[in-house]
Amino acid sequence: MSTSAPRIVAVDTYDIRFPTSRELDGSDAMNPDPDYSAAYVLLRTDADDGLAGHGFAFTIGRGNDVQVAAIDLLRPYLLGLDAAALCADPAALSRTLVGDSQLRWLGPEKGVMHMAIGAVLNAVWDLAAKRAGVPLWKLLADAEPEWLLSQVDFRYLTDALTPADALELLRRGKEGAAGREAVLRERGYPAYTTSPGWLGYDDEKLARLAEQAVADGFAQIKLKVGADRADDVRRLRTARAAVGPGIRIAVDANQRWDVPEAVAWTRALAPFDPYWIEEPTSPDDILGHAEVRRRVAPIKVATGEHVQNRVVFKQLLQAGAIDVLQLDAARVGGVNENLAVLLLAAHYGVPVCPHAGGVGLCELVQHLSMFDYVALSGTTEDRMIEYVDHLHQHFITPVVIRDGHYTAPTAPGFCAELRPESIAAHIHPTGAAWAADAKGLTE
Amino acid sequence: MSTSAPRIVAVDTYDIRFPTSRELDGSDAMNPDPDYSAAYVLLRTDADDGLAGHGFAFTIGRGNDVQVAAIDLLRPYLLGLDAAALCADPAALSRTLVGDSQLRWLGPEKGVMHMAIGAVLNAVWDLAAKRAGVPLWKLLADAEPEWLLSQVDFRYLTDALTPADALELLRRGKEGAAGREAVLRERGYPAYTTSPGWLGYDDEKLARLAEQAVADGFAQIKLKVGADRADDVRRLRTARAAVGPGIRIAVDANQRWDVPEAVAWTRALAPFDPYWIEEPTSPDDILGHAEVRRRVAPIKVATGEHVQNRVVFKQLLQAGAIDVLQLDAARVGGVNENLAVLLLAAHYGVPVCPHAGGVGLCELVQHLSMFDYVALSGTTEDRMIEYVDHLHQHFITPVVIRDGHYTAPTAPGFCAELRPESIAAHIHPTGAAWAADAKGLTE
């Protein structure tokens, strides 16, 4: 314990991987064999409160070590920082990291380096919420509009959204917030489930899980598509028969198509009333998404889990390219950049339905959507958080789904903290989960 | 020496950095203190010809080690490959690396992971040209259109450019190629120089170097702008006075501005007749560039050195966002992806003026422009390659500038090969160039 102000004294990183490819959980047309992984970072202070900030970048296996190396590169920027000052203004660290000119060359603001910055910033927000003794959604919902504004980097946004626009949105978001918070605590936030629809599952398993999803209270399910058109028609027919006409079925192509193919394939699925087509083409193709949207309406277009930063989200909104914005907690520059994304979405009136699943993404994004409901957009209409029933048992405060809704977290922090024994078992390649695998492969 | 077919037997990597920040060479509004660096890769075979493939990702210092780690990740995909088969079809390796689903998550096709793939592919093309005994531009210019077509990944391009379109362009490019090759060998390819215009240089040095550039035969120079508007007006006035009205002056903001500021600032420089405004805003902002272009015409808009891949270039062209396309040899997925970019530019009739400078970028891009002139666009009208007079002495076959033109290389390969003693001296942090630095700092 230190007698002076607590400082960041350690930045521990871990290459954590789960061997999910063994069961084809998470299989889709682009990602046949993911091993869900976390490039994990833990910020320790010398305070006597025992609190640490946890964050991670999500990857799907190979390269997770490079992602960890990118986080390691940020250690010198963190060590020695005053913990209270850091938590009072995470944007200062964001500016330092995003603005480092030499590191910026490696992006800018995209890919491995940007995800590393996002992991570190999310760890800071976890620490900030823990120190404040509240869940992150509550910290954000209770914050003053002027302070929230100070946490957003408006660079490259002002042709679409000015700080004055944003302040107005945040002030309006405060109206009625207490009432919405009460509703949130009682009912939770709507969820949809992707668990039935992985491409590696057979039709029987798909139908059974789809029926189960409806019985569990979900109003929407999602199916992976894009590998084989005839299979997709059959699978969507199967799912529609299983859930009936009143349940929304989203379909997700995981970037498999060029624009013309996306239009033709989506139209072929139209008879089974898909609610949205997700990632029909490259996440970089703003104009392509806009073209697909024009040509497949009234089927909605959704994207975002691979959108690299706020500049691309801005353009997707400016171009009228999406009906549904799927932010991801761990791909962009942390909570700070996601505040910008939520503000952009609110400004354009486009609903946010976050991407989740993977490792811990459900745990993180719930906080962003709940803040948005209580104190920004003020509505859950046409809004849902993705839910996938994988790997939650490894978290200290896993999500709780009740009657198709995410229950509002009450524990302080960002729900990002893995159990110590889960970390130990899944360190790659030496942890028990992988040592056993290697043994099995060589014997 | 092996008696069977030669294979790739080693993938050596080096973290090479040059302490360029000491002299403010390369300083601009976004990058005040770059240490030009190469995450360098060397592919060795067991052939008895002694030939190796050299490639690199260019960075500006910190993070070069992470860039090297990303290249290291690709080693298992390379070791054991048949060298002849690899060089006969680099696209097969490109598909393997770009298509690896787990690695793809780290981009996709952008940032650290994509630059690593580009470095490796460029090394393969260097090896291929060396084995063929010709400079790379000649290998490409002599190749059959069908084979060149097979080297291009059309995924996400077909709404703008189909393989049939591209084949037609390549076939037309063959017409008169022999005559253009003769012209190229005699006159070289036009260059412009950025050497006078670094932001860290004072007005006297700017004027002196600008006059020298004209005396050296350059028809265009470039100035860095974007830090201070009054300074920029004064510097551009100084440069215009130095070179007179007949010389083009490009200005380069290195992404400093939002859209409204880009328009206002560029208009403020208009009295001094700037030829193009380069990187006025985020390289990700396609719609922003289009808006700037509409509002600053007839001043041209140029961008590309930070454009992450062919999908963004496609949209810049579709949106009418640029007058000048500045491809970079080491940011996208190597020669294969740059073939796609050259085809897109030719299809839209937009001139390519490659980004160069840094470490070895001049050495690489000359091959791409020369191929384009001889066998694709067939013209050098409004086309120039950037030239910066840094670090060429470290290369085995440095560029040769004569009367404002790049001389056509005659040595086999991609001119990517650093001198062994330069590699040894600049390995970070143990090489002599850095050991001396560390000593100076600590004494």
mmCIF file with all atom_site columns, N, CA and C in Angstrom, chain A residues 30 33 58 60 62-63 73 77 100-102 104-105 107 110 155-156 158 255 258 281-282 284-287 308-309 314-315 331, chain B residues 30 33 58 60 62-63 73 77 100-102 104-105 107 110 155-156 158 255 258 281-282 284-287 308-309 314-315 331:
data_model
loop_
_atom_site.group_PDB
_atom_site.id
_atom_site.type_symbol
_atom_site.label_atom_id
_atom_site.label_alt_id
_atom_site.label_comp_id
_atom_site.label_asym_id
_atom_site.label_entity_id
_atom_site.label_seq_id
_atom_site.pdbx_PDB_ins_code
_atom_site.Cartn_x
_atom_site.Cartn_y
_atom_site.Cartn_z
_atom_site.occupancy
_atom_site.B_iso_or_equiv
_atom_site.pdbx_formal_charge
_atom_site.auth_seq_id
_atom_site.auth_comp_id
_atom_site.auth_asym_id
_atom_site.auth_atom_id
_atom_site.pdbx_PDB_model_num
ATOM 1   N N  . MET A 1 30  ? -17.715 -17.410 -43.021 1.00 0.00 ? 30  MET A N  1
ATOM 2   C CA . MET A 1 30  ? -16.383 -16.836 -43.156 1.00 0.00 ? 30  MET A CA 1
ATOM 3   C C  . MET A 1 30  ? -15.428 -17.417 -42.133 1.00 0.00 ? 30  MET A C  1
ATOM 4   N N  . ASP A 1 33  ? -13.868 -22.238 -38.143 1.00 0.00 ? 33  ASP A N  1
ATOM 5   C CA . ASP A 1 33  ? -13.299 -22.924 -36.973 1.00 0.00 ? 33  ASP A CA 1
ATOM 6   C C  . ASP A 1 33  ? -12.676 -21.948 -35.975 1.00 0.00 ? 33  ASP A C  1
ATOM 7   N N  . PHE A 1 58  ? -11.028 -9.005  -28.426 1.00 0.00 ? 58  PHE A N  1
ATOM 8   C CA . PHE A 1 58  ? -11.532 -10.316 -28.806 1.00 0.00 ? 58  PHE A CA 1
ATOM 9   C C  . PHE A 1 58  ? -10.956 -10.702 -30.162 1.00 0.00 ? 58  PHE A C  1
ATOM 10  N N  . ILE A 1 60  ? -10.187 -14.529 -32.751 1.00 0.00 ? 60  ILE A N  1
ATOM 11  C CA . ILE A 1 60  ? -10.690 -15.901 -32.873 1.00 0.00 ? 60  ILE A CA 1
ATOM 12  C C  . ILE A 1 60  ? -9.558  -16.921 -33.028 1.00 0.00 ? 60  ILE A C  1
ATOM 13  N N  . ARG A 1 62  ? -5.526  -17.664 -33.917 1.00 0.00 ? 62  ARG A N  1
ATOM 14  C CA . ARG A 1 62  ? -4.191  -17.276 -34.396 1.00 0.00 ? 62  ARG A CA 1
ATOM 15  C C  . ARG A 1 62  ? -4.063  -15.758 -34.432 1.00 0.00 ? 62  ARG A C  1
ATOM 16  N N  . GLY A 1 63  ? -2.908  -15.274 -33.993 1.00 0.00 ? 63  GLY A N  1
ATOM 17  C CA . GLY A 1 63  ? -2.682  -13.836 -33.962 1.00 0.00 ? 63  GLY A CA 1
ATOM 18  C C  . GLY A 1 63  ? -3.028  -13.207 -32.629 1.00 0.00 ? 63  GLY A C  1
ATOM 19  N N  . LEU A 1 73  ? 2.783   -2.989  -25.864 1.00 0.00 ? 73  LEU A N  1
ATOM 20  C CA . LEU A 1 73  ? 3.421   -1.764  -26.354 1.00 0.00 ? 73  LEU A CA 1
ATOM 21  C C  . LEU A 1 73  ? 2.889   -0.520  -25.635 1.00 0.00 ? 73  LEU A C  1
ATOM 22  N N  . TYR A 1 77  ? 2.865   3.852   -21.394 1.00 0.00 ? 77  TYR A N  1
ATOM 23  C CA . TYR A 1 77  ? 1.963   5.005   -21.330 1.00 0.00 ? 77  TYR A CA 1
ATOM 24  C C  . TYR A 1 77  ? 1.083   4.940   -20.083 1.00 0.00 ? 77  TYR A C  1
ATOM 25  N N  . ASP A 1 100 ? -0.656  9.148   -30.579 1.00 0.00 ? 100 ASP A N  1
ATOM 26  C CA . ASP A 1 100 ? 0.775   8.880   -30.703 1.00 0.00 ? 100 ASP A CA 1
ATOM 27  C C  . ASP A 1 100 ? 1.113   8.699   -32.173 1.00 0.00 ? 100 ASP A C  1
ATOM 28  N N  . SER A 1 101 ? 1.912   9.614   -32.699 1.00 0.00 ? 101 SER A N  1
ATOM 29  C CA . SER A 1 101 ? 2.078   9.653   -34.155 1.00 0.00 ? 101 SER A CA 1
ATOM 30  C C  . SER A 1 101 ? 2.760   8.400   -34.683 1.00 0.00 ? 101 SER A C  1
ATOM 31  N N  . GLN A 1 102 ? 3.697   7.854   -33.949 1.00 0.00 ? 102 GLN A N  1
ATOM 32  C CA . GLN A 1 102 ? 4.387   6.663   -34.457 1.00 0.00 ? 102 GLN A CA 1
ATOM 33  C C  . GLN A 1 102 ? 3.463   5.449   -34.440 1.00 0.00 ? 102 GLN A C  1
ATOM 34  N N  . ARG A 1 104 ? 0.270   5.589   -34.540 1.00 0.00 ? 104 ARG A N  1
ATOM 35  C CA . ARG A 1 104 ? -0.842  5.885   -35.447 1.00 0.00 ? 104 ARG A CA 1
ATOM 36  C C  . ARG A 1 104 ? -0.585  5.355   -36.854 1.00 0.00 ? 104 ARG A C  1
ATOM 37  N N  . TRP A 1 105 ? 0.677   5.347   -37.240 1.00 0.00 ? 105 TRP A N  1
ATOM 38  C CA . TRP A 1 105 ? 1.031   4.869   -38.575 1.00 0.00 ? 105 TRP A CA 1
ATOM 39  C C  . TRP A 1 105 ? 0.573   3.426   -38.799 1.00 0.00 ? 105 TRP A C  1
ATOM 40  N N  . GLY A 1 107 ? -2.133  2.111   -38.068 1.00 0.00 ? 107 GLY A N  1
ATOM 41  C CA . GLY A 1 107 ? -3.560  2.032   -38.373 1.00 0.00 ? 107 GLY A CA 1
ATOM 42  C C  . GLY A 1 107 ? -3.851  2.837   -39.603 1.00 0.00 ? 107 GLY A C  1
ATOM 43  N N  . LYS A 1 110 ? -7.303  1.649   -36.649 1.00 0.00 ? 110 LYS A N  1
ATOM 44  C CA . LYS A 1 110 ? -7.902  0.433   -37.185 1.00 0.00 ? 110 LYS A CA 1
ATOM 45  C C  . LYS A 1 110 ? -7.000  -0.767  -36.922 1.00 0.00 ? 110 LYS A C  1
ATOM 46  N N  . ARG A 1 155 ? -12.896 14.466  -33.714 1.00 0.00 ? 155 ARG A N  1
ATOM 47  C CA . ARG A 1 155 ? -12.099 14.578  -34.947 1.00 0.00 ? 155 ARG A CA 1
ATOM 48  C C  . ARG A 1 155 ? -12.719 13.707  -36.052 1.00 0.00 ? 155 ARG A C  1
ATOM 49  N N  . TYR A 1 156 ? -12.857 14.311  -37.202 1.00 0.00 ? 156 TYR A N  1
ATOM 50  C CA . TYR A 1 156 ? -13.408 13.670  -38.407 1.00 0.00 ? 156 TYR A CA 1
ATOM 51  C C  . TYR A 1 156 ? -14.927 13.475  -38.343 1.00 0.00 ? 156 TYR A C  1
ATOM 52  N N  . THR A 1 158 ? -17.163 16.258  -37.428 1.00 0.00 ? 158 THR A N  1
ATOM 53  C CA . THR A 1 158 ? -17.938 17.497  -37.312 1.00 0.00 ? 158 THR A CA 1
ATOM 54  C C  . THR A 1 158 ? -18.730 17.861  -38.559 1.00 0.00 ? 158 THR A C  1
ATOM 55  N N  . GLN A 1 255 ? -19.918 -11.214 -44.349 1.00 0.00 ? 255 GLN A N  1
ATOM 56  C CA . GLN A 1 255 ? -19.047 -10.591 -45.368 1.00 0.00 ? 255 GLN A CA 1
ATOM 57  C C  . GLN A 1 255 ? -18.745 -11.488 -46.558 1.00 0.00 ? 255 GLN A C  1
ATOM 58  N N  . ASP A 1 258 ? -19.973 -10.288 -52.724 1.00 0.00 ? 258 ASP A N  1
ATOM 59  C CA . ASP A 1 258 ? -19.883 -9.022  -53.436 1.00 0.00 ? 258 ASP A CA 1
ATOM 60  C C  . ASP A 1 258 ? -21.296 -8.424  -53.506 1.00 0.00 ? 258 ASP A C  1
ATOM 61  N N  . THR A 1 281 ? -21.602 -7.754  -47.157 1.00 0.00 ? 281 THR A N  1
ATOM 62  C CA . THR A 1 281 ? -20.359 -7.630  -47.931 1.00 0.00 ? 281 THR A CA 1
ATOM 63  C C  . THR A 1 281 ? -19.270 -7.074  -47.027 1.00 0.00 ? 281 THR A C  1
ATOM 64  N N  . SER A 1 282 ? -18.172 -6.597  -47.620 1.00 0.00 ? 282 SER A N  1
ATOM 65  C CA . SER A 1 282 ? -17.048 -6.099  -46.835 1.00 0.00 ? 282 SER A CA 1
ATOM 66  C C  . SER A 1 282 ? -17.483 -5.013  -45.853 1.00 0.00 ? 282 SER A C  1
ATOM 67  N N  . ASP A 1 284 ? -15.828 -2.653  -44.991 1.00 0.00 ? 284 ASP A N  1
ATOM 68  C CA . ASP A 1 284 ? -15.242 -1.396  -45.460 1.00 0.00 ? 284 ASP A CA 1
ATOM 69  C C  . ASP A 1 284 ? -16.067 -0.772  -46.570 1.00 0.00 ? 284 ASP A C  1
ATOM 70  N N  . ASP A 1 285 ? -17.070 -1.496  -47.067 1.00 0.00 ? 285 ASP A N  1
ATOM 71  C CA . ASP A 1 285 ? -17.766 -1.054  -48.274 1.00 0.00 ? 285 ASP A CA 1
ATOM 72  C C  . ASP A 1 285 ? -19.050 -0.292  -47.933 1.00 0.00 ? 285 ASP A C  1
ATOM 73  N N  . ILE A 1 286 ? -18.851 0.974   -47.633 1.00 0.00 ? 286 ILE A N  1
ATOM 74  C CA . ILE A 1 286 ? -19.971 1.851   -47.279 1.00 0.00 ? 286 ILE A CA 1
ATOM 75  C C  . ILE A 1 286 ? -20.942 1.978   -48.454 1.00 0.00 ? 286 ILE A C  1
ATOM 76  N N  . LEU A 1 287 ? -20.399 2.285   -49.616 1.00 0.00 ? 287 LEU A N  1
ATOM 77  C CA . LEU A 1 287 ? -21.255 2.469   -50.790 1.00 0.00 ? 287 LEU A CA 1
ATOM 78  C C  . LEU A 1 287 ? -21.910 1.151   -51.191 1.00 0.00 ? 287 LEU A C  1
ATOM 79  N N  . GLN A 1 308 ? -14.286 -0.471  -38.296 1.00 0.00 ? 308 GLN A N  1
ATOM 80  C CA . GLN A 1 308 ? -13.020 -0.199  -37.612 1.00 0.00 ? 308 GLN A CA 1
ATOM 81  C C  . GLN A 1 308 ? -13.033 0.992   -36.673 1.00 0.00 ? 308 GLN A C  1
ATOM 82  N N  . ASN A 1 309 ? -13.894 1.981   -36.958 1.00 0.00 ? 309 ASN A N  1
ATOM 83  C CA . ASN A 1 309 ? -13.865 3.191   -36.136 1.00 0.00 ? 309 ASN A CA 1
ATOM 84  C C  . ASN A 1 309 ? -15.071 4.085   -36.433 1.00 0.00 ? 309 ASN A C  1
ATOM 85  N N  . LYS A 1 314 ? -19.791 6.870   -39.207 1.00 0.00 ? 314 LYS A N  1
ATOM 86  C CA . LYS A 1 314 ? -20.331 8.148   -39.667 1.00 0.00 ? 314 LYS A CA 1
ATOM 87  C C  . LYS A 1 314 ? -20.815 8.043   -41.105 1.00 0.00 ? 314 LYS A C  1
ATOM 88  N N  . GLN A 1 315 ? -19.983 7.496   -41.960 1.00 0.00 ? 315 GLN A N  1
ATOM 89  C CA . GLN A 1 315 ? -20.319 7.418   -43.380 1.00 0.00 ? 315 GLN A CA 1
ATOM 90  C C  . GLN A 1 315 ? -21.456 6.435   -43.657 1.00 0.00 ? 315 GLN A C  1
ATOM 91  N N  . ARG A 1 331 ? -13.753 -3.713  -30.692 1.00 0.00 ? 331 ARG A N  1
ATOM 92  C CA . ARG A 1 331 ? -13.024 -3.495  -31.955 1.00 0.00 ? 331 ARG A CA 1
ATOM 93  C C  . ARG A 1 331 ? -12.574 -2.047  -32.096 1.00 0.00 ? 331 ARG A C  1
ATOM 94  N N  . MET B 1 30  ? 1.163   15.796  -38.871 1.00 0.00 ? 30  MET B N  1
ATOM 95  C CA . MET B 1 30  ? 0.655   14.675  -38.093 1.00 0.00 ? 30  MET B CA 1
ATOM 96  C C  . MET B 1 30  ? 1.773   13.861  -37.489 1.00 0.00 ? 30  MET B C  1
ATOM 97  N N  . ASP B 1 33  ? 7.893   13.567  -35.484 1.00 0.00 ? 33  ASP B N  1
ATOM 98  C CA . ASP B 1 33  ? 9.211   13.006  -35.185 1.00 0.00 ? 33  ASP B CA 1
ATOM 99  C C  . ASP B 1 33  ? 9.323   11.536  -35.601 1.00 0.00 ? 33  ASP B C  1
ATOM 100 N N  . PHE B 1 58  ? 6.631   -0.703  -43.979 1.00 0.00 ? 58  PHE B N  1
ATOM 101 C CA . PHE B 1 58  ? 7.205   0.562   -43.543 1.00 0.00 ? 58  PHE B CA 1
ATOM 102 C C  . PHE B 1 58  ? 6.410   1.088   -42.355 1.00 0.00 ? 58  PHE B C  1
ATOM 103 N N  . ILE B 1 60  ? 6.901   4.083   -38.773 1.00 0.00 ? 60  ILE B N  1
ATOM 104 C CA . ILE B 1 60  ? 7.709   5.254   -38.415 1.00 0.00 ? 60  ILE B CA 1
ATOM 105 C C  . ILE B 1 60  ? 8.238   5.175   -36.986 1.00 0.00 ? 60  ILE B C  1
ATOM 106 N N  . ARG B 1 62  ? 7.924   3.411   -33.179 1.00 0.00 ? 62  ARG B N  1
ATOM 107 C CA . ARG B 1 62  ? 7.283   2.573   -32.174 1.00 0.00 ? 62  ARG B CA 1
ATOM 108 C C  . ARG B 1 62  ? 6.265   1.640   -32.824 1.00 0.00 ? 62  ARG B C  1
ATOM 109 N N  . GLY B 1 63  ? 6.253   0.406   -32.359 1.00 0.00 ? 63  GLY B N  1
ATOM 110 C CA . GLY B 1 63  ? 5.343   -0.574  -32.938 1.00 0.00 ? 63  GLY B CA 1
ATOM 111 C C  . GLY B 1 63  ? 5.960   -1.381  -34.065 1.00 0.00 ? 63  GLY B C  1
ATOM 112 N N  . LEU B 1 73  ? 4.329   -14.380 -37.561 1.00 0.00 ? 73  LEU B N  1
ATOM 113 C CA . LEU B 1 73  ? 3.145   -15.243 -37.496 1.00 0.00 ? 73  LEU B CA 1
ATOM 114 C C  . LEU B 1 73  ? 2.897   -15.966 -38.816 1.00 0.00 ? 73  LEU B C  1
ATOM 115 N N  . TYR B 1 77  ? 3.289   -20.579 -42.780 1.00 0.00 ? 77  TYR B N  1
ATOM 116 C CA . TYR B 1 77  ? 2.615   -20.686 -44.079 1.00 0.00 ? 77  TYR B CA 1
ATOM 117 C C  . TYR B 1 77  ? 3.631   -20.713 -45.219 1.00 0.00 ? 77  TYR B C  1
ATOM 118 N N  . ASP B 1 100 ? -7.055  -16.649 -44.410 1.00 0.00 ? 100 ASP B N  1
ATOM 119 C CA . ASP B 1 100 ? -6.998  -17.364 -43.130 1.00 0.00 ? 100 ASP B CA 1
ATOM 120 C C  . ASP B 1 100 ? -8.013  -16.739 -42.182 1.00 0.00 ? 100 ASP B C  1
ATOM 121 N N  . SER B 1 101 ? -9.023  -17.523 -41.818 1.00 0.00 ? 101 SER B N  1
ATOM 122 C CA . SER B 1 101 ? -10.167 -16.910 -41.122 1.00 0.00 ? 101 SER B CA 1
ATOM 123 C C  . SER B 1 101 ? -9.776  -16.366 -39.754 1.00 0.00 ? 101 SER B C  1
ATOM 124 N N  . GLN B 1 102 ? -8.870  -17.049 -39.067 1.00 0.00 ? 102 GLN B N  1
ATOM 125 C CA . GLN B 1 102 ? -8.514  -16.556 -37.732 1.00 0.00 ? 102 GLN B CA 1
ATOM 126 C C  . GLN B 1 102 ? -7.691  -15.271 -37.821 1.00 0.00 ? 102 GLN B C  1
ATOM 127 N N  . ARG B 1 104 ? -7.765  -13.228 -40.292 1.00 0.00 ? 104 ARG B N  1
ATOM 128 C CA . ARG B 1 104 ? -8.619  -12.226 -40.916 1.00 0.00 ? 104 ARG B CA 1
ATOM 129 C C  . ARG B 1 104 ? -9.364  -11.376 -39.877 1.00 0.00 ? 104 ARG B C  1
ATOM 130 N N  . TRP B 1 105 ? -9.677  -11.998 -38.750 1.00 0.00 ? 105 TRP B N  1
ATOM 131 C CA . TRP B 1 105 ? -10.393 -11.278 -37.697 1.00 0.00 ? 105 TRP B CA 1
ATOM 132 C C  . TRP B 1 105 ? -9.619  -10.047 -37.231 1.00 0.00 ? 105 TRP B C  1
ATOM 133 N N  . GLY B 1 107 ? -8.136  -7.897  -38.922 1.00 0.00 ? 107 GLY B N  1
ATOM 134 C CA . GLY B 1 107 ? -8.290  -6.769  -39.849 1.00 0.00 ? 107 GLY B CA 1
ATOM 135 C C  . GLY B 1 107 ? -9.754  -6.427  -39.968 1.00 0.00 ? 107 GLY B C  1
ATOM 136 N N  . LYS B 1 110 ? -6.614  -5.007  -43.191 1.00 0.00 ? 110 LYS B N  1
ATOM 137 C CA . LYS B 1 110 ? -6.225  -3.643  -42.819 1.00 0.00 ? 110 LYS B CA 1
ATOM 138 C C  . LYS B 1 110 ? -5.264  -3.677  -41.639 1.00 0.00 ? 110 LYS B C  1
ATOM 139 N N  . ARG B 1 155 ? -12.567 -10.126 -55.107 1.00 0.00 ? 155 ARG B N  1
ATOM 140 C CA . ARG B 1 155 ? -13.595 -10.083 -54.054 1.00 0.00 ? 155 ARG B CA 1
ATOM 141 C C  . ARG B 1 155 ? -13.863 -8.635  -53.636 1.00 0.00 ? 155 ARG B C  1
ATOM 142 N N  . TYR B 1 156 ? -15.120 -8.290  -53.592 1.00 0.00 ? 156 TYR B N  1
ATOM 143 C CA . TYR B 1 156 ? -15.616 -6.961  -53.189 1.00 0.00 ? 156 TYR B CA 1
ATOM 144 C C  . TYR B 1 156 ? -15.398 -5.897  -54.271 1.00 0.00 ? 156 TYR B C  1
ATOM 145 N N  . THR B 1 158 ? -16.448 -6.492  -57.761 1.00 0.00 ? 158 THR B N  1
ATOM 146 C CA . THR B 1 158 ? -17.149 -6.750  -59.025 1.00 0.00 ? 158 THR B CA 1
ATOM 147 C C  . THR B 1 158 ? -18.319 -5.812  -59.299 1.00 0.00 ? 158 THR B C  1
ATOM 148 N N  . GLN B 1 255 ? -3.830  14.403  -43.131 1.00 0.00 ? 255 GLN B N  1
ATOM 149 C CA . GLN B 1 255 ? -5.028  14.001  -42.364 1.00 0.00 ? 255 GLN B CA 1
ATOM 150 C C  . GLN B 1 255 ? -5.362  14.910  -41.205 1.00 0.00 ? 255 GLN B C  1
ATOM 151 N N  . ASP B 1 258 ? -10.782 18.146  -40.236 1.00 0.00 ? 258 ASP B N  1
ATOM 152 C CA . ASP B 1 258 ? -12.152 17.739  -40.521 1.00 0.00 ? 258 ASP B CA 1
ATOM 153 C C  . ASP B 1 258 ? -12.562 18.349  -41.863 1.00 0.00 ? 258 ASP B C  1
ATOM 154 N N  . THR B 1 281 ? -8.149  14.946  -45.014 1.00 0.00 ? 281 THR B N  1
ATOM 155 C CA . THR B 1 281 ? -8.853  14.465  -43.817 1.00 0.00 ? 281 THR B CA 1
ATOM 156 C C  . THR B 1 281 ? -8.554  12.975  -43.641 1.00 0.00 ? 281 THR B C  1
ATOM 157 N N  . SER B 1 282 ? -9.347  12.308  -42.805 1.00 0.00 ? 282 SER B N  1
ATOM 158 C CA . SER B 1 282 ? -9.107  10.885  -42.523 1.00 0.00 ? 282 SER B CA 1
ATOM 159 C C  . SER B 1 282 ? -9.046  10.064  -43.809 1.00 0.00 ? 282 SER B C  1
ATOM 160 N N  . ASP B 1 284 ? -9.958  7.210   -44.090 1.00 0.00 ? 284 ASP B N  1
ATOM 161 C CA . ASP B 1 284 ? -11.141 6.351   -44.087 1.00 0.00 ? 284 ASP B CA 1
ATOM 162 C C  . ASP B 1 284 ? -12.374 7.091   -44.595 1.00 0.00 ? 284 ASP B C  1
ATOM 163 N N  . ASP B 1 285 ? -12.247 8.403   -44.785 1.00 0.00 ? 285 ASP B N  1
ATOM 164 C CA . ASP B 1 285 ? -13.445 9.209   -45.041 1.00 0.00 ? 285 ASP B CA 1
ATOM 165 C C  . ASP B 1 285 ? -13.648 9.442   -46.543 1.00 0.00 ? 285 ASP B C  1
ATOM 166 N N  . ILE B 1 286 ? -14.252 8.453   -47.160 1.00 0.00 ? 286 ILE B N  1
ATOM 167 C CA . ILE B 1 286 ? -14.523 8.499   -48.598 1.00 0.00 ? 286 ILE B CA 1
ATOM 168 C C  . ILE B 1 286 ? -15.469 9.650   -48.917 1.00 0.00 ? 286 ILE B C  1
ATOM 169 N N  . LEU B 1 287 ? -16.564 9.716   -48.191 1.00 0.00 ? 287 LEU B N  1
ATOM 170 C CA . LEU B 1 287 ? -17.555 10.760  -48.454 1.00 0.00 ? 287 LEU B CA 1
ATOM 171 C C  . LEU B 1 287 ? -16.991 12.134  -48.111 1.00 0.00 ? 287 LEU B C  1
ATOM 172 N N  . GLN B 1 308 ? -6.327  1.567   -46.753 1.00 0.00 ? 308 GLN B N  1
ATOM 173 C CA . GLN B 1 308 ? -6.005  0.257   -46.217 1.00 0.00 ? 308 GLN B CA 1
ATOM 174 C C  . GLN B 1 308 ? -6.067  -0.883  -47.218 1.00 0.00 ? 308 GLN B C  1
ATOM 175 N N  . ASN B 1 309 ? -6.903  -0.745  -48.237 1.00 0.00 ? 309 ASN B N  1
ATOM 176 C CA . ASN B 1 309 ? -7.061  -1.868  -49.169 1.00 0.00 ? 309 ASN B CA 1
ATOM 177 C C  . ASN B 1 309 ? -7.845  -1.437  -50.412 1.00 0.00 ? 309 ASN B C  1
ATOM 178 N N  . LYS B 1 314 ? -11.641 1.442   -54.276 1.00 0.00 ? 314 LYS B N  1
ATOM 179 C CA . LYS B 1 314 ? -12.807 1.299   -55.154 1.00 0.00 ? 314 LYS B CA 1
ATOM 180 C C  . LYS B 1 314 ? -13.825 2.396   -54.886 1.00 0.00 ? 314 LYS B C  1
ATOM 181 N N  . GLN B 1 315 ? -14.121 2.613   -53.613 1.00 0.00 ? 315 GLN B N  1
ATOM 182 C CA . GLN B 1 315 ? -15.146 3.594   -53.263 1.00 0.00 ? 315 GLN B CA 1
ATOM 183 C C  . GLN B 1 315 ? -14.697 5.034   -53.516 1.00 0.00 ? 315 GLN B C  1
ATOM 184 N N  . ARG B 1 331 ? 1.543   -0.785  -47.798 1.00 0.00 ? 331 ARG B N  1
ATOM 185 C CA . ARG B 1 331 ? 0.426   -0.744  -46.854 1.00 0.00 ? 331 ARG B CA 1
ATOM 186 C C  . ARG B 1 331 ? -0.632  -1.783  -47.182 1.00 0.00 ? 331 ARG B C  1
#
